[in-house]
Structure formats: structure tokens, C-alpha cells
Backbone as CSV, one residue per row, in Angstrom:
resi,resn,N_x,N_y,N_z,CA_x,CA_y,CA_z,C_x,C_y,C_z
1,MET,132.184,45.176,114.028,131.414,45.766,113.301,132.513,45.478,112.587
2,SER,133.001,46.473,111.385,134.431,46.379,110.997,135.714,48.182,111.634
3,GLN,136.650,48.022,110.822,137.642,48.595,112.359,137.237,50.207,112.301
4,GLY,135.907,50.379,110.540,135.743,51.684,110.054,134.992,52.434,111.144
5,ASP,133.436,51.295,111.603,132.899,51.820,112.455,132.863,51.501,113.533
6,GLU,134.536,52.172,114.223,134.438,51.603,115.216,134.083,52.816,116.126
7,TYR,133.285,53.366,117.056,133.560,54.115,117.707,134.811,54.721,118.304
8,ARG,134.533,56.364,117.644,136.284,56.707,118.678,136.003,58.086,119.208
9,ASP,137.058,58.599,120.171,136.250,59.530,121.607,137.866,59.646,120.697
10,HIS,136.545,61.208,121.418,138.132,61.968,120.813,138.713,62.875,122.515
11,PRO,139.650,62.855,122.373,140.465,63.464,123.503,140.031,64.919,124.200
12,VAL,139.638,65.435,123.516,138.990,67.019,125.390,137.497,66.682,124.174
13,ARG,137.371,66.997,124.781,135.213,66.947,125.173,135.048,68.521,124.664
14,SER,133.329,67.783,123.903,132.940,69.029,123.395,132.798,69.872,123.735
15,TYR,132.122,70.519,124.648,132.600,71.341,125.786,133.473,72.183,126.365
16,VAL,134.533,71.625,126.860,136.467,72.416,125.936,136.101,73.023,124.785
17,LEU,135.388,72.646,124.174,136.341,73.135,122.555,135.316,74.823,122.226
18,THR,133.962,74.387,123.265,133.374,75.287,122.656,132.818,77.189,123.797
19,SER,133.928,76.190,124.888,134.570,76.766,125.345,132.341,76.917,127.388
20,GLY,132.390,75.531,126.991,130.940,75.689,127.825,129.898,75.937,127.063
21,ARG,129.978,76.476,126.154,128.749,76.855,124.875,128.289,75.519,124.120
22,ALA,126.499,75.408,124.859,125.986,74.247,123.543,124.944,75.067,122.797
23,HIS,124.593,76.140,122.723,123.641,76.647,121.895,124.216,76.858,120.577
24,PRO,124.135,77.344,120.276,124.968,78.337,118.759,124.320,80.247,119.422
25,THR,125.548,80.704,118.476,125.018,82.632,118.687,123.450,82.401,117.780
26,ARG,122.953,81.606,116.988,122.727,82.112,115.613,121.822,81.083,115.629
27,ASN,120.504,81.074,115.848,119.467,80.016,115.045,118.922,79.974,114.060
28,THR,120.083,80.536,113.305,119.327,79.897,112.539,120.741,78.810,111.275
29,LEU,120.726,78.163,111.598,121.668,77.261,110.855,121.606,75.936,111.811
30,ARG,121.119,74.642,110.089,120.650,74.029,109.881,121.603,72.589,109.660
31,PRO,122.753,71.885,109.246,122.614,70.958,108.432,122.754,71.341,107.420
32,GLU,122.306,72.237,107.039,121.841,71.649,105.066,122.666,72.980,104.857
33,THR,122.324,74.363,105.591,123.103,75.623,105.428,124.880,75.564,105.157
34,LEU,125.195,76.317,104.176,125.770,76.120,102.890,127.393,77.113,104.273
35,LEU,128.055,77.612,103.739,129.136,77.882,104.259,130.595,78.481,103.764
36,VAL,130.730,79.600,103.483,132.418,79.939,102.803,132.309,80.954,103.306
37,ALA,133.824,80.432,103.092,135.145,81.648,104.413,135.172,83.004,103.250
38,VAL,135.172,83.706,103.740,135.758,85.187,103.609,137.139,85.195,103.355
39,ASP,136.712,85.441,102.277,138.118,85.364,100.479,139.101,86.274,102.055
40,GLY,140.693,85.737,101.860,141.484,86.283,101.876,141.498,86.356,103.786
41,ARG,140.219,86.342,104.321,140.620,86.507,105.750,140.942,85.389,106.587
42,PRO,142.569,84.872,106.961,142.349,84.013,108.006,142.431,83.593,109.099
43,ALA,141.993,82.499,109.802,141.698,82.276,110.859,141.730,83.264,111.851
44,PRO,141.380,82.900,112.683,141.751,84.312,114.090,143.061,83.637,114.785
45,SER,143.664,84.659,114.992,144.635,84.101,115.940,144.595,83.490,117.644
46,THR,143.234,83.982,117.157,142.667,82.731,118.613,142.175,81.793,118.084
47,ALA,143.232,80.805,117.615,141.554,80.229,117.013,141.829,78.418,117.472
48,THR,141.520,77.682,117.603,141.255,77.006,117.745,142.144,75.672,116.072
49,ARG,142.500,74.080,116.685,142.907,73.805,115.044,141.354,73.795,114.915
50,GLN,140.120,72.937,115.925,138.826,72.747,115.371,138.413,74.202,114.364
51,GLN,138.378,74.890,114.378,138.424,76.250,113.749,138.975,77.293,112.743
52,ARG,141.145,76.718,113.003,141.695,76.494,111.808,141.082,75.580,110.564
53,ASP,141.021,74.534,111.116,140.954,73.578,109.637,139.004,74.723,109.564
54,LEU,137.845,74.594,110.157,136.722,74.565,109.505,136.698,76.183,108.566
55,VAL,137.961,76.903,108.571,138.054,77.440,107.855,138.609,77.415,106.448
56,ARG,139.945,76.927,107.350,140.298,76.188,105.063,139.326,74.803,104.597
57,LEU,138.738,74.474,105.504,137.410,73.618,104.296,136.568,74.326,104.138
58,CYS,136.316,75.715,104.831,135.249,76.226,104.211,135.736,77.776,102.647
59,ARG,137.014,77.767,102.121,136.946,78.074,101.272,136.514,77.629,99.928
60,GLY,135.360,76.552,99.777,134.532,76.200,99.236,134.118,76.506,99.867
61,THR,132.713,75.941,99.374,131.642,76.056,100.544,130.661,75.099,100.322
62,LEU,130.522,74.458,101.039,130.158,73.757,102.118,128.787,73.655,103.477
63,ALA,128.254,72.592,103.420,126.842,72.400,104.045,128.191,72.735,105.563
64,LEU,126.915,72.694,106.789,127.590,72.006,107.811,128.280,70.819,108.195
65,ALA,127.157,70.120,107.756,127.076,68.643,107.899,128.088,68.002,107.092
66,GLU,128.611,68.703,106.302,129.352,68.475,105.939,130.754,68.508,106.344
67,VAL,130.551,70.241,107.131,132.148,70.327,107.295,131.610,68.767,109.207
68,ALA,131.720,68.700,109.243,130.605,68.101,110.495,131.720,66.598,110.069
69,ALA,131.124,66.225,109.054,132.074,65.022,108.194,133.223,64.418,108.563
70,TYR,133.453,66.256,107.500,135.588,65.824,107.438,136.081,66.309,108.816
71,LEU,135.722,67.197,109.445,136.412,67.378,110.577,135.946,66.044,111.729
72,ALA,134.825,65.712,111.569,134.571,64.170,112.648,134.213,64.493,114.111
73,LEU,132.981,65.721,114.140,132.292,66.183,115.853,130.799,66.645,115.342
74,PRO,130.417,66.593,115.627,128.906,66.385,116.050,128.248,67.605,114.991
75,VAL,127.663,67.433,114.512,127.002,68.553,114.196,126.441,69.702,114.712
76,SER,126.361,69.331,115.948,125.434,70.589,116.690,127.003,71.355,117.549
77,LEU,128.008,70.702,118.277,129.195,70.953,118.185,130.177,72.348,117.171
78,VAL,129.884,72.156,115.606,129.796,72.583,114.350,129.032,73.538,114.701
79,ALA,128.076,73.289,114.442,127.360,74.469,114.774,127.762,76.640,115.321
80,VAL,128.575,75.197,116.692,128.380,76.191,117.524,129.710,77.274,117.030
81,LEU,130.812,75.921,116.359,132.188,76.385,116.408,131.195,77.262,114.429
82,VAL,131.370,77.828,114.123,130.728,78.344,112.880,129.667,79.998,113.866
83,SER,128.606,79.714,114.161,128.608,80.549,114.864,129.253,81.769,115.373
84,ASP,130.294,81.370,115.697,131.276,82.582,116.212,132.537,82.774,115.481
85,LEU,132.952,82.124,114.392,133.164,82.699,113.080,132.993,83.247,112.306
86,VAL,130.907,83.481,112.045,129.930,84.145,111.293,130.061,84.909,112.092
87,ASP,130.178,85.542,113.713,129.981,86.659,114.069,131.576,87.518,114.483
88,SER,132.772,86.881,113.658,133.321,87.795,114.205,134.423,87.812,112.748
89,GLY,133.576,87.837,111.523,133.306,87.824,110.735,134.870,87.701,109.324
90,HIS,134.675,86.330,109.865,135.081,84.572,109.325,135.425,84.313,107.952
91,LEU,133.210,83.722,108.127,132.664,82.777,108.019,131.462,83.183,107.532
92,THR,130.951,82.997,105.711,129.220,84.006,105.817,128.155,82.561,105.276
93,ILE,127.331,83.246,105.200,126.467,81.607,106.121,125.171,82.699,103.867
94,ARG,125.513,81.497,103.337,124.945,81.199,101.523,123.423,80.685,102.144
95,SER,122.528,81.670,102.084,121.042,80.737,101.705,121.146,80.268,100.697
96,ASN,120.273,79.200,100.204,119.791,78.266,99.432,118.396,78.314,99.188
97,HIS,117.869,79.357,100.286,116.423,79.414,100.031,115.958,79.877,99.044
98,GLN,114.325,79.150,98.484,114.148,80.434,97.575,112.241,79.648,97.883
99,ALA,112.020,81.209,97.832,110.140,81.170,98.037,109.022,80.193,97.462
100,HIS,108.394,79.706,98.498,108.057,78.240,98.589,106.617,79.141,97.483
101,VAL,106.277,78.436,95.788,104.710,77.867,95.697,104.219,77.341,95.971
102,LEU,102.680,77.706,96.392,101.840,76.665,96.460,101.945,76.365,95.560
103,PRO,101.306,75.108,95.413,100.628,74.773,93.957,98.389,76.000,93.576
104,GLU,98.256,75.702,92.587,97.362,76.083,92.273,96.226,74.840,92.868
105,ARG,95.215,75.801,93.478,94.477,74.716,94.416,93.268,74.492,93.268
106,ASP,92.932,74.101,91.728,93.115,73.315,90.918,93.601,71.785,90.298
107,ILE,94.713,72.430,90.648,95.624,71.421,90.845,95.332,69.735,92.075
108,LEU,95.491,71.283,93.144,95.209,70.059,94.739,94.432,69.553,94.841
109,GLU,92.760,70.129,94.179,91.599,69.584,94.043,91.958,67.770,93.076
110,LYS,92.545,68.325,92.174,92.653,67.345,90.876,93.548,65.942,91.742
111,VAL,93.681,66.318,92.535,94.813,65.425,93.249,94.289,64.600,94.193
112,LEU,93.306,65.728,94.971,92.814,64.859,96.305,91.302,63.764,95.856
113,ASP,90.541,64.354,94.741,89.636,63.940,93.793,90.565,62.270,93.798
114,GLY,91.965,62.465,93.020,92.204,60.978,92.298,92.329,60.517,93.971
115,LEU,93.271,61.221,95.147,93.302,59.223,96.775,91.540,59.184,96.495
116,ARG,91.018,60.406,96.680,89.850,59.899,96.613,89.122,58.475,95.998
117,ASN,89.554,58.308,94.693,88.636,57.242,93.588,89.737,55.949,93.880
118,ILE,90.985,56.207,94.791,91.636,54.777,95.495,91.148,53.907,95.654
């Protein structure tokens, strides 16, 4: 194992950072969810160091997984912190969801026929 691959434990336990909560208040947060800080709105005065860093990182658009990587925290923990900041109006969620378009039936039938001929 190289030095960069070593396990790093945090001096503060995850449940302390989330006030004992294990789940975010929003069930729509996924690792690919895009986050943006609300313009001109500083982190709350009661924010933890991690929440302040999170708001600072989200001045540009970042995915939840990217924020977790920058903070060196588990994605599940960052999801709880993010949901608190979204609820308080300090972060917004950008949806990159596009309408799911199904291929036409004839294309699917051609693919199926091709697979059967293999």
C-alpha cells in the first residue's frame, strides 16, 4: 500500500457531524446530483467547518460525489449535510434529468432479430 492509499480516520465521528442522523431529509440526492451555492449567500453562522467548505466548493457546479471526494468524507454523510443546506436555502440542486426517450418498436425488433441470428 502506498502512503496515499492508507486508511485515514477522522477525529470526529460521522454521527457527530450529522447530529445523529443517518439519512438526508431529501430522498432525491444521488451521487450524480449537481449542487450549486446560492449567489451571495454565505454559509449559515451555525455551520460546521464541513458545511462551510461545502458551500465554498459549490460556488461552481459540482456533483455530490465530487464534493464528497474533495472533503474526503463518505457520500452518505455529505448527502445529509447537503440536504440541510438545501433546506436552509444555501444550496440549490440542479437537475440534469432528461426525459427518457424509448427507441421505436421497429428498431427494437431489428436488434432482437439480430441477436437471435447470432
